[in-house]
Short mmCIF file of N, CA and C in Angstrom, two decimals:
data_model
loop_
_atom_site.label_atom_id
_atom_site.label_comp_id
_atom_site.label_asym_id
_atom_site.label_seq_id
_atom_site.Cartn_x
_atom_site.Cartn_y
_atom_site.Cartn_z
N MET A 87 123.14 88.42 78.11
CA MET A 87 122.70 89.69 77.54
C MET A 87 122.19 90.58 78.67
N GLN A 88 122.40 91.84 78.50
CA GLN A 88 121.99 92.80 79.52
C GLN A 88 121.46 94.05 78.80
N ALA A 89 120.32 94.56 79.25
CA ALA A 89 119.77 95.78 78.68
C ALA A 89 120.68 96.95 79.02
N ARG A 90 120.89 97.84 78.07
CA ARG A 90 121.65 99.06 78.34
C ARG A 90 120.75 100.00 79.13
N ALA A 91 121.14 100.23 80.37
CA ALA A 91 120.25 100.97 81.27
C ALA A 91 120.98 102.13 81.95
N GLN A 92 122.07 102.60 81.36
CA GLN A 92 122.79 103.71 81.95
C GLN A 92 121.85 104.91 82.11
N GLY A 93 121.84 105.47 83.30
CA GLY A 93 120.99 106.62 83.58
C GLY A 93 119.63 106.27 84.14
N LEU A 94 119.27 104.99 84.15
CA LEU A 94 117.96 104.58 84.63
C LEU A 94 118.01 103.94 86.00
N GLU A 95 119.20 103.77 86.55
CA GLU A 95 119.34 103.06 87.82
C GLU A 95 118.50 103.67 88.95
N GLY A 96 118.39 104.96 89.02
CA GLY A 96 117.67 105.63 90.09
C GLY A 96 116.16 105.52 90.03
N LEU A 97 115.62 104.98 88.95
CA LEU A 97 114.16 104.86 88.82
C LEU A 97 113.59 103.69 89.60
N GLY A 98 114.40 102.73 89.96
CA GLY A 98 113.92 101.57 90.70
C GLY A 98 113.08 100.62 89.89
N LEU A 99 113.34 100.51 88.58
CA LEU A 99 112.58 99.62 87.73
C LEU A 99 112.91 98.16 88.08
N PRO A 100 111.89 97.33 88.25
CA PRO A 100 112.15 95.92 88.52
C PRO A 100 112.74 95.23 87.28
N VAL A 101 113.59 94.26 87.52
CA VAL A 101 114.26 93.52 86.45
C VAL A 101 113.75 92.09 86.45
N ARG A 102 113.64 91.51 85.26
CA ARG A 102 113.19 90.13 85.11
C ARG A 102 114.30 89.36 84.39
N ASP A 103 114.63 88.18 84.92
CA ASP A 103 115.67 87.34 84.32
C ASP A 103 115.09 86.54 83.16
N LEU A 104 115.90 86.37 82.13
CA LEU A 104 115.53 85.49 81.02
C LEU A 104 115.75 84.05 81.43
N PRO A 105 115.06 83.11 80.78
CA PRO A 105 115.28 81.70 81.09
C PRO A 105 116.73 81.28 80.83
N ASP A 106 117.17 80.25 81.50
CA ASP A 106 118.49 79.66 81.31
C ASP A 106 119.63 80.65 81.50
N HIS A 107 119.44 81.64 82.35
CA HIS A 107 120.50 82.61 82.70
C HIS A 107 121.05 83.33 81.46
N MET A 108 120.16 83.65 80.53
CA MET A 108 120.60 84.33 79.29
C MET A 108 120.72 85.83 79.47
N GLY A 109 120.36 86.36 80.59
CA GLY A 109 120.45 87.79 80.82
C GLY A 109 119.21 88.28 81.54
N SER A 110 119.03 89.60 81.53
CA SER A 110 117.88 90.19 82.19
C SER A 110 117.47 91.47 81.48
N GLY A 111 116.21 91.83 81.69
CA GLY A 111 115.67 93.07 81.14
C GLY A 111 114.64 93.63 82.11
N PHE A 112 114.12 94.79 81.80
CA PHE A 112 113.13 95.41 82.67
C PHE A 112 111.80 94.65 82.61
N ALA A 113 111.18 94.51 83.74
CA ALA A 113 109.86 93.88 83.81
C ALA A 113 108.82 94.92 83.39
N SER A 114 107.95 94.52 82.48
CA SER A 114 106.89 95.43 82.06
C SER A 114 105.62 94.65 81.77
N GLY A 115 104.53 95.35 81.80
CA GLY A 115 103.23 94.75 81.51
C GLY A 115 102.82 95.09 80.09
N MET A 116 101.53 94.95 79.86
CA MET A 116 100.97 95.23 78.54
C MET A 116 101.28 96.66 78.14
N ALA A 117 101.67 96.88 76.95
CA ALA A 117 101.96 98.20 76.38
C ALA A 117 103.14 98.89 77.08
N GLY A 118 104.01 98.11 77.71
CA GLY A 118 105.22 98.66 78.28
C GLY A 118 105.09 99.30 79.64
N THR A 119 103.95 99.16 80.28
CA THR A 119 103.78 99.76 81.61
C THR A 119 104.72 99.10 82.61
N THR A 120 105.19 99.90 83.57
CA THR A 120 106.06 99.39 84.63
C THR A 120 105.42 99.71 85.98
N GLU A 121 106.04 99.24 87.03
CA GLU A 121 105.56 99.53 88.37
C GLU A 121 105.84 100.97 88.79
N VAL A 122 106.64 101.68 88.01
CA VAL A 122 106.99 103.07 88.32
C VAL A 122 106.04 103.98 87.52
N PRO A 123 105.19 104.74 88.20
CA PRO A 123 104.25 105.62 87.51
C PRO A 123 104.97 106.58 86.54
N GLY A 124 104.46 106.67 85.33
CA GLY A 124 105.03 107.57 84.34
C GLY A 124 106.23 107.01 83.60
N VAL A 125 106.57 105.75 83.83
CA VAL A 125 107.72 105.14 83.15
C VAL A 125 107.25 103.91 82.39
N TRP A 126 107.55 103.87 81.10
CA TRP A 126 107.25 102.73 80.25
C TRP A 126 108.57 102.13 79.78
N ALA A 127 108.57 100.84 79.51
CA ALA A 127 109.75 100.17 78.97
C ALA A 127 109.28 99.19 77.89
N ALA A 128 109.98 99.16 76.76
CA ALA A 128 109.55 98.30 75.67
C ALA A 128 110.72 97.88 74.82
N GLY A 129 110.46 96.99 73.90
CA GLY A 129 111.48 96.55 72.95
C GLY A 129 112.56 95.72 73.62
N ASN A 130 113.81 95.94 73.21
CA ASN A 130 114.90 95.12 73.72
C ASN A 130 115.26 95.43 75.17
N SER A 131 114.72 96.47 75.76
CA SER A 131 115.00 96.72 77.18
C SER A 131 114.17 95.78 78.06
N THR A 132 113.12 95.21 77.47
CA THR A 132 112.28 94.26 78.23
C THR A 132 112.44 92.84 77.72
N ASP A 133 112.61 92.67 76.44
CA ASP A 133 112.78 91.34 75.83
C ASP A 133 114.07 91.36 75.01
N LEU A 134 115.15 90.96 75.64
CA LEU A 134 116.46 91.05 75.00
C LEU A 134 116.59 90.16 73.78
N THR A 135 115.70 89.21 73.63
CA THR A 135 115.77 88.31 72.47
C THR A 135 114.91 88.78 71.31
N ALA A 136 114.19 89.88 71.48
CA ALA A 136 113.30 90.38 70.41
C ALA A 136 114.14 90.86 69.23
N GLN A 137 113.71 90.48 68.04
CA GLN A 137 114.36 90.98 66.85
C GLN A 137 113.78 92.34 66.52
N VAL A 138 114.31 92.99 65.51
CA VAL A 138 113.97 94.39 65.21
C VAL A 138 112.46 94.61 65.07
N GLY A 139 111.79 93.76 64.33
CA GLY A 139 110.35 93.95 64.11
C GLY A 139 109.55 93.90 65.40
N ALA A 140 109.83 92.91 66.22
CA ALA A 140 109.10 92.78 67.48
C ALA A 140 109.44 93.92 68.43
N ALA A 141 110.71 94.33 68.48
CA ALA A 141 111.09 95.44 69.36
C ALA A 141 110.42 96.73 68.91
N ALA A 142 110.38 96.96 67.60
CA ALA A 142 109.73 98.17 67.07
C ALA A 142 108.25 98.15 67.35
N ALA A 143 107.61 97.01 67.20
CA ALA A 143 106.16 96.90 67.47
C ALA A 143 105.88 97.17 68.93
N ALA A 144 106.72 96.65 69.83
CA ALA A 144 106.53 96.90 71.26
C ALA A 144 106.68 98.38 71.57
N GLY A 145 107.64 99.03 70.93
CA GLY A 145 107.83 100.47 71.12
C GLY A 145 106.64 101.27 70.60
N ALA A 146 106.09 100.87 69.47
CA ALA A 146 104.92 101.55 68.91
C ALA A 146 103.71 101.40 69.82
N LEU A 147 103.53 100.20 70.37
CA LEU A 147 102.40 99.97 71.28
C LEU A 147 102.57 100.80 72.55
N ALA A 148 103.79 100.85 73.09
CA ALA A 148 104.04 101.68 74.27
C ALA A 148 103.79 103.15 73.96
N GLY A 149 104.23 103.61 72.80
CA GLY A 149 104.00 105.01 72.41
C GLY A 149 102.52 105.34 72.29
N ALA A 150 101.74 104.43 71.73
CA ALA A 150 100.30 104.64 71.63
C ALA A 150 99.66 104.69 73.01
N HIS A 151 100.12 103.86 73.92
CA HIS A 151 99.58 103.86 75.28
C HIS A 151 99.94 105.16 76.00
N ILE A 152 101.17 105.61 75.85
CA ILE A 152 101.59 106.89 76.45
C ILE A 152 100.73 108.02 75.92
N ASN A 153 100.50 108.05 74.59
CA ASN A 153 99.68 109.07 74.00
C ASN A 153 98.26 109.05 74.58
N ASN A 154 97.70 107.87 74.75
CA ASN A 154 96.37 107.72 75.34
C ASN A 154 96.32 108.27 76.76
N VAL A 155 97.33 107.94 77.56
CA VAL A 155 97.38 108.41 78.94
C VAL A 155 97.46 109.94 78.99
N LEU A 156 98.32 110.52 78.14
CA LEU A 156 98.47 111.98 78.13
C LEU A 156 97.22 112.69 77.62
N ALA A 157 96.61 112.15 76.55
CA ALA A 157 95.39 112.75 76.02
C ALA A 157 94.24 112.68 77.04
N THR A 158 94.14 111.56 77.74
CA THR A 158 93.10 111.43 78.76
C THR A 158 93.34 112.41 79.90
N ALA A 159 94.59 112.57 80.31
CA ALA A 159 94.90 113.51 81.40
C ALA A 159 94.56 114.93 80.97
N ASP A 160 94.88 115.32 79.72
CA ASP A 160 94.54 116.65 79.24
C ASP A 160 93.04 116.86 79.18
N THR A 161 92.31 115.86 78.70
CA THR A 161 90.86 115.97 78.61
C THR A 161 90.23 116.09 80.00
N ASP A 162 90.70 115.27 80.93
CA ASP A 162 90.18 115.34 82.30
C ASP A 162 90.44 116.71 82.92
N ALA A 163 91.64 117.26 82.71
CA ALA A 163 91.97 118.58 83.25
C ALA A 163 91.10 119.66 82.64
N SER A 164 90.85 119.57 81.34
CA SER A 164 89.98 120.55 80.67
C SER A 164 88.56 120.47 81.17
N LEU A 165 88.07 119.26 81.37
CA LEU A 165 86.71 119.11 81.89
C LEU A 165 86.58 119.64 83.31
N ARG A 166 87.59 119.39 84.14
CA ARG A 166 87.56 119.93 85.51
C ARG A 166 87.58 121.46 85.50
N ALA A 167 88.40 122.02 84.63
CA ALA A 167 88.48 123.47 84.54
C ALA A 167 87.17 124.06 84.04
N ALA A 168 86.54 123.42 83.06
CA ALA A 168 85.27 123.92 82.52
C ALA A 168 84.18 123.80 83.55
N GLN A 169 84.15 122.75 84.32
CA GLN A 169 83.13 122.58 85.36
C GLN A 169 83.32 123.58 86.48
N GLY A 170 84.55 123.94 86.77
CA GLY A 170 84.83 124.90 87.82
C GLY A 170 84.49 126.33 87.41
N SER A 171 84.41 126.62 86.13
CA SER A 171 84.13 127.97 85.68
C SER A 171 82.68 128.22 85.32
N THR A 172 81.85 127.20 85.37
CA THR A 172 80.42 127.39 85.04
C THR A 172 79.67 127.87 86.27
N PRO A 173 78.81 128.87 86.08
CA PRO A 173 78.00 129.35 87.22
C PRO A 173 76.97 128.33 87.65
N HIS A 174 76.71 128.25 88.95
CA HIS A 174 75.73 127.30 89.50
C HIS A 174 74.45 127.98 89.79
#
């Protein structure tokens, strides 16, 4: 088995082999994080043996993590802007 990765080759995502030479998928950590900043991988692209429910759950967890990262970045930017505009 092989993850469909057309168009992702240039990202340099590390690949992890499945046991017993069953194929390979992208290596990812908790919530789909990868070694490439700003790139998440989840579901069947990381675990080729995952059935629909597990793949969907992994995608939902990765989506929640992405939302958290983006919301935190927006909040941090707003706080920096507010601190820069207050008179000292």
